[in-house]
Structure formats: structure tokens, C-alpha cells
Amino acid sequence: MILDGKQIAQTIRAELREQVAALTANGLRAPKLAIVIVGNNPASETYVNNKIKACAEVGIDAVKIAYPAEITEQTLLNEIHRLNNDDSIDGFIVQLPLPEHINETQVLSTIDYRKDVDGLTPENVGRTVQGLPSIISATPRGIRELLARYEIATEGKHVVVIGRSNIVGKPIAMLLMQRPYLSLPGLSAASLGDATVTVCHSKTRDLKAICLTADIIIVAAGCPNLLTVDMVREGVTVIDVGINRIDDPAAPKGYRLVGDVDFANVAPKAAYITPVPGGVGPMTIVSLLQNTLQAYNEHSLPQGHDL
Ligand code: BQF
């Protein structure tokens, strides 16, 4: 069965639109997201456009703040301080990757964790790891929501995560190993967590043998065709986080998107599998909207206003 992230994301956007409409119908202002983008990486431009379009659909105000690639780190840090202190902004993100000369760790650490709707500050990462209320990074939140909506339980399952990034691999591993009652509220159906998680990466020996023991494989390596049919058991669940642009002169944009999984051959053997495009990507975008509404609800509602 194909896990239709595009459709689930659309359903969630409709739910969010209702929630935002209820706020504005009560005389409250709409939530507002700011997106800072540095330079003109074409993929980043596309991602930012996707986010702005999704905000418009649910009634979240969005503002794009664009800087040339040559800006100094200090200019960017000043902008972050400004956004931290701007009461009209509920949350903001700095689109990654940043140009080489800018220290990403420094930039992320400067964001006020209450406005960190990408969930990448040390405060939010640490709180997520400890199972405390936090803003969860968008892709892991989206993966968890997708599993929940399809009622794919993780309790006692062996989850193999391929990739150890701060943005996907590490946080999804932490979330799925969590005791469910310690993890965040807001989950729809199945209670997620209680998995046995193995995190693999480029130095892992005999990845195939490890994958063959997996009930669920989450691939976030950025490598087309990394996961092949000989590496999976019959009935496996495969979550493909890869977004790779492959040159294709026949495609409308001159490229097409592929994931990290040899989808054509793995899909027939899988119980559940996400496609690329239309799987995890749309869930990542909708998670950013959920995080923005969360930041608004936790910090912007006037005291005593109950919705
Ligand atoms: C789809 C991202 C790598 C590095 C930085 C929908 C997106 C992608 C695919 C999207 C991504 C990937 C984003 C699809 C945002 C996901 O239909 O399959 C949406 O816009 N993404 C990002 O902001 O930064 C990245 C991947």
C-alpha cells in the first residue's frame, strides 16, 4: 500500500484551516510565519515557495525575508534578533542550507526556541529527546503523523533509520524509541513510540544484514537507490525521506525527483511504502504549519482567551 503523504497533508491543511478560521472568527489575529532565505539556491527557492503557498491555503500569514548569498553572519544574526523580538511574528525559520561562510550552529542557537518552528534549536532538540513538550522538527513530525494516520504501530517493532542528520535521522530515532506517554500530545490514531531503533550511516558495516531484520526502514541518506529489494523483508514498511533531483531533459522542469529507495522493485515487497514525490515531502510542509499554529497557541493567545 502506498502511503499517500500528499493526500494526508491536504486533509491536515483542511483541519488547520478550520482552526485558524476559528481564531480569526473570534477576533484574534491570524498566526504569522517568517521565512529567511539567504542566496538563490534553486531547490531552496522551490521549498520556500511551497511553504508560502501552504500557509496561504490555511490562512497563516507568511512573509519571506530574502538576503543575498554574500551577507555577513552578523547581518543574519541581527535579523534573527529582530524576529525574536517582533511580537507580530509567531514563528520563523532560516531556510537551510546556508552559504559556507555562515556558521549554521551559531545561527540556529540564536533563534528564540519559542519561535523555532523548525524545531532545530538546542532547547527544542533537547526537550524532544527528554520527551518534554517541544517543537519537533518538521520532517520527523511529519513521518510520525503519517504513521499515525495510517495506524502503523511501532511498539516493539525494529525500526532501522539510515542517516544520522540532526534534522531527520537523530530526531526520528529518538521519537520512535520514546515511551509514548512521555511523548508529545497531538497524535491522531496509533500510539507511536516503544520501538527498538537502530541508526545506520555511511560507516555502518553490512547495512543489508541489518535492514533484513527491520520491520520499518526510514531512509534519509540523500542517495538515490540506496535501498534495494534484496535489503528488505517481505511485508516491510519503508519511509523514503530522500529528495534527489535527477537531470531529465524529457521532464517539464529538466529534472525529476527521486527518493533514496529503488521504489519500482521494493514497492511490490512492502506492506507500506512512501512515494517520492508525494510522500514525506508534503508532510514536512504541513508539519511546519502545525508547528506555527502550536507556537501561536502557546505564546500569542491573550491570557484567559480559551478556544
Ligand atoms: C513532494 C529539503 C533537503 C534539504 C533541505 C513536497 C517538498 C519536497 C517534496 C519540500 C526539503 C524537502 C524542504 C515534496 C521542504 C521537503 O511532493 O514530494 C514538498 O518543499 N520540502 C526544505 O525546506 O529543505 C530541504 C530537503
CSV table of N, CA, C and O in Angstrom, one decimal, residues 27-83:
chain,number,residue,atom,x,y,z
A,27,GLY,N,-12.1,37.2,16.5
A,27,GLY,CA,-11.5,38.5,16.6
A,27,GLY,C,-10.0,38.5,16.8
A,27,GLY,O,-9.4,39.5,17.1
A,28,LEU,N,-9.4,37.3,16.8
A,28,LEU,CA,-7.9,37.2,17.0
A,28,LEU,C,-7.2,37.4,15.7
A,28,LEU,O,-7.8,37.1,14.7
A,29,ARG,N,-6.0,37.8,15.8
A,29,ARG,CA,-5.2,37.9,14.5
A,29,ARG,C,-4.8,36.5,14.0
A,29,ARG,O,-4.8,35.5,14.8
A,30,ALA,N,-4.5,36.4,12.7
A,30,ALA,CA,-4.0,35.1,12.2
A,30,ALA,C,-2.6,34.8,12.7
A,30,ALA,O,-1.8,35.8,12.9
A,31,PRO,N,-2.2,33.5,12.7
A,31,PRO,CA,-0.8,33.2,13.0
A,31,PRO,C,0.1,33.8,11.9
A,31,PRO,O,-0.4,33.9,10.7
A,32,LYS,N,1.4,34.1,12.2
A,32,LYS,CA,2.2,34.6,11.2
A,32,LYS,C,3.6,33.9,11.2
A,32,LYS,O,4.2,33.9,12.3
A,33,LEU,N,4.1,33.5,10.1
A,33,LEU,CA,5.4,32.8,9.9
A,33,LEU,C,6.3,33.7,9.1
A,33,LEU,O,5.8,34.3,8.1
A,34,ALA,N,7.5,33.8,9.5
A,34,ALA,CA,8.5,34.5,8.6
A,34,ALA,C,9.5,33.4,8.2
A,34,ALA,O,9.9,32.5,8.9
A,35,ILE,N,9.9,33.6,6.9
A,35,ILE,CA,10.9,32.6,6.3
A,35,ILE,C,12.1,33.4,5.8
A,35,ILE,O,12.0,34.3,5.0
A,36,VAL,N,13.3,33.2,6.4
A,36,VAL,CA,14.5,33.9,6.0
A,36,VAL,C,15.2,33.0,5.0
A,36,VAL,O,15.5,31.8,5.3
A,37,ILE,N,15.5,33.5,3.9
A,37,ILE,CA,16.3,32.8,2.9
A,37,ILE,C,17.5,33.6,2.4
A,37,ILE,O,17.4,34.8,2.2
A,38,VAL,N,18.7,32.9,2.4
A,38,VAL,CA,19.9,33.5,2.0
A,38,VAL,C,20.4,32.9,0.7
A,38,VAL,O,20.6,31.7,0.6
A,39,GLY,N,20.7,33.8,-0.3
A,39,GLY,CA,21.2,33.3,-1.5
A,39,GLY,C,20.1,32.8,-2.5
A,39,GLY,O,18.9,33.1,-2.2
A,40,ASN,N,20.5,32.2,-3.6
A,40,ASN,CA,19.5,31.8,-4.5
A,40,ASN,C,19.7,30.3,-5.0
A,40,ASN,O,19.7,30.1,-6.2
A,41,ASN,N,19.8,29.4,-4.1
A,41,ASN,CA,19.8,28.0,-4.4
A,41,ASN,C,18.4,27.6,-4.9
A,41,ASN,O,17.4,27.9,-4.3
A,42,PRO,N,18.3,27.1,-6.2
A,42,PRO,CA,17.0,26.9,-6.8
A,42,PRO,C,16.1,25.9,-6.0
A,42,PRO,O,14.9,26.1,-5.9
A,43,ALA,N,16.7,24.9,-5.4
A,43,ALA,CA,15.9,23.9,-4.6
A,43,ALA,C,15.3,24.7,-3.4
A,43,ALA,O,14.1,24.5,-3.1
A,44,SER,N,16.1,25.5,-2.8
A,44,SER,CA,15.6,26.2,-1.6
A,44,SER,C,14.5,27.2,-2.0
A,44,SER,O,13.5,27.3,-1.2
A,45,GLU,N,14.6,27.8,-3.1
A,45,GLU,CA,13.6,28.7,-3.6
A,45,GLU,C,12.3,27.9,-3.8
A,45,GLU,O,11.2,28.4,-3.4
A,46,THR,N,12.4,26.8,-4.3
A,46,THR,CA,11.2,25.9,-4.5
A,46,THR,C,10.6,25.6,-3.2
A,46,THR,O,9.3,25.7,-3.0
A,47,TYR,N,11.4,25.2,-2.2
A,47,TYR,CA,10.9,24.8,-0.9
A,47,TYR,C,10.2,25.9,-0.2
A,47,TYR,O,9.1,25.8,0.4
A,48,VAL,N,10.8,27.1,-0.3
A,48,VAL,CA,10.2,28.3,0.3
A,48,VAL,C,8.9,28.6,-0.3
A,48,VAL,O,7.9,28.9,0.4
A,49,ASN,N,8.8,28.5,-1.6
A,49,ASN,CA,7.6,28.8,-2.3
A,49,ASN,C,6.5,27.8,-1.9
A,49,ASN,O,5.3,28.2,-1.7
A,50,ASN,N,6.9,26.5,-1.7
A,50,ASN,CA,5.9,25.5,-1.2
A,50,ASN,C,5.4,25.9,0.1
A,50,ASN,O,4.2,25.7,0.4
A,51,LYS,N,6.2,26.4,1.0
A,51,LYS,CA,5.8,26.8,2.3
A,51,LYS,C,4.9,28.0,2.3
A,51,LYS,O,3.9,28.0,3.1
A,52,ILE,N,5.2,29.0,1.5
A,52,ILE,CA,4.4,30.2,1.5
A,52,ILE,C,3.0,29.8,0.9
A,52,ILE,O,2.0,30.3,1.4
A,53,LYS,N,3.0,29.0,-0.1
A,53,LYS,CA,1.7,28.6,-0.7
A,53,LYS,C,0.8,27.8,0.3
A,53,LYS,O,-0.4,28.0,0.4
A,54,ALA,N,1.5,26.9,1.0
A,54,ALA,CA,0.7,26.1,2.0
A,54,ALA,C,0.2,27.0,3.1
A,54,ALA,O,-1.0,26.8,3.6
A,55,CYS,N,0.9,28.0,3.6
A,55,CYS,CA,0.5,29.0,4.6
A,55,CYS,C,-0.8,29.7,4.1
A,55,CYS,O,-1.8,29.8,4.8
A,56,ALA,N,-0.7,30.1,2.8
A,56,ALA,CA,-1.9,30.9,2.2
A,56,ALA,C,-3.1,30.0,2.3
A,56,ALA,O,-4.2,30.5,2.6
A,57,GLU,N,-2.9,28.7,2.0
A,57,GLU,CA,-4.1,27.8,1.9
A,57,GLU,C,-4.8,27.7,3.2
A,57,GLU,O,-6.0,27.5,3.3
A,58,VAL,N,-4.1,27.8,4.3
A,58,VAL,CA,-4.7,27.6,5.6
A,58,VAL,C,-5.0,28.9,6.4
A,58,VAL,O,-5.6,28.9,7.4
A,59,GLY,N,-4.5,30.0,5.8
A,59,GLY,CA,-4.8,31.3,6.4
A,59,GLY,C,-3.8,31.7,7.4
A,59,GLY,O,-4.0,32.6,8.2
A,60,ILE,N,-2.6,31.1,7.3
A,60,ILE,CA,-1.4,31.6,8.1
A,60,ILE,C,-0.7,32.7,7.3
A,60,ILE,O,-0.4,32.5,6.1
A,61,ASP,N,-0.5,33.9,7.9
A,61,ASP,CA,0.2,34.9,7.2
A,61,ASP,C,1.7,34.5,7.1
A,61,ASP,O,2.3,33.9,8.0
A,62,ALA,N,2.3,34.7,5.9
A,62,ALA,CA,3.7,34.4,5.7
A,62,ALA,C,4.4,35.5,5.1
A,62,ALA,O,3.9,36.2,4.2
A,63,VAL,N,5.6,35.7,5.6
A,63,VAL,CA,6.5,36.8,5.0
A,63,VAL,C,7.8,36.2,4.7
A,63,VAL,O,8.4,35.4,5.5
A,64,LYS,N,8.3,36.5,3.5
A,64,LYS,CA,9.6,36.0,3.0
A,64,LYS,C,10.7,37.1,3.2
A,64,LYS,O,10.4,38.2,2.7
A,65,ILE,N,11.8,36.8,3.8
A,65,ILE,CA,12.8,37.8,4.0
A,65,ILE,C,14.1,37.2,3.3
A,65,ILE,O,14.7,36.3,3.7
A,66,ALA,N,14.4,37.8,2.1
A,66,ALA,CA,15.5,37.3,1.3
A,66,ALA,C,16.7,38.2,1.4
A,66,ALA,O,16.7,39.4,1.4
A,67,TYR,N,17.9,37.5,1.6
A,67,TYR,CA,19.2,38.2,1.6
A,67,TYR,C,20.1,37.6,0.5
A,67,TYR,O,20.0,36.4,0.2
A,68,PRO,N,21.0,38.4,0.0
A,68,PRO,CA,21.9,37.9,-1.0
A,68,PRO,C,22.9,36.9,-0.3
A,68,PRO,O,23.1,37.0,0.9
A,69,ALA,N,23.5,36.0,-1.1
A,69,ALA,CA,24.4,35.0,-0.5
A,69,ALA,C,25.6,35.6,0.2
A,69,ALA,O,26.2,35.0,1.1
A,70,GLU,N,26.0,36.9,-0.1
A,70,GLU,CA,27.2,37.5,0.4
A,70,GLU,C,27.0,38.2,1.8
A,70,GLU,O,27.9,38.7,2.3
A,71,ILE,N,25.8,38.2,2.3
A,71,ILE,CA,25.6,38.9,3.6
A,71,ILE,C,26.5,38.3,4.7
A,71,ILE,O,26.8,37.1,4.6
A,72,THR,N,26.8,39.1,5.6
A,72,THR,CA,27.7,38.6,6.7
A,72,THR,C,26.9,37.9,7.7
A,72,THR,O,25.6,38.0,7.8
A,73,GLU,N,27.5,37.0,8.5
A,73,GLU,CA,26.8,36.3,9.5
A,73,GLU,C,26.2,37.2,10.5
A,73,GLU,O,25.1,37.0,11.0
A,74,GLN,N,26.9,38.4,10.8
A,74,GLN,CA,26.3,39.3,11.8
A,74,GLN,C,25.0,39.9,11.3
A,74,GLN,O,24.1,40.1,12.1
A,75,THR,N,24.9,40.2,10.0
A,75,THR,CA,23.7,40.7,9.5
A,75,THR,C,22.5,39.7,9.7
A,75,THR,O,21.4,40.1,10.1
A,76,LEU,N,22.8,38.5,9.4
A,76,LEU,CA,21.8,37.5,9.6
A,76,LEU,C,21.4,37.3,11.1
A,76,LEU,O,20.2,37.2,11.5
A,77,LEU,N,22.4,37.3,12.0
A,77,LEU,CA,22.2,37.2,13.4
A,77,LEU,C,21.3,38.4,13.9
A,77,LEU,O,20.4,38.3,14.7
A,78,ASN,N,21.6,39.6,13.4
A,78,ASN,CA,20.8,40.8,13.7
A,78,ASN,C,19.4,40.6,13.3
A,78,ASN,O,18.4,41.0,14.0
A,79,GLU,N,19.2,40.1,12.1
A,79,GLU,CA,17.8,39.8,11.6
A,79,GLU,C,17.1,38.8,12.5
A,79,GLU,O,15.9,39.0,12.8
A,80,ILE,N,17.8,37.8,13.0
A,80,ILE,CA,17.2,36.8,13.9
A,80,ILE,C,16.8,37.5,15.2
A,80,ILE,O,15.7,37.3,15.7
A,81,HIS,N,17.7,38.4,15.7
A,81,HIS,CA,17.3,39.1,17.0
A,81,HIS,C,16.0,39.9,16.8
A,81,HIS,O,15.2,40.0,17.6
A,82,ARG,N,16.0,40.5,15.6
A,82,ARG,CA,14.8,41.4,15.3
A,82,ARG,C,13.5,40.5,15.3
A,82,ARG,O,12.5,40.9,15.9
A,83,LEU,N,13.6,39.4,14.6
A,83,LEU,CA,12.4,38.5,14.6
A,83,LEU,C,12.1,37.9,15.9
A,83,LEU,O,10.9,37.8,16.3
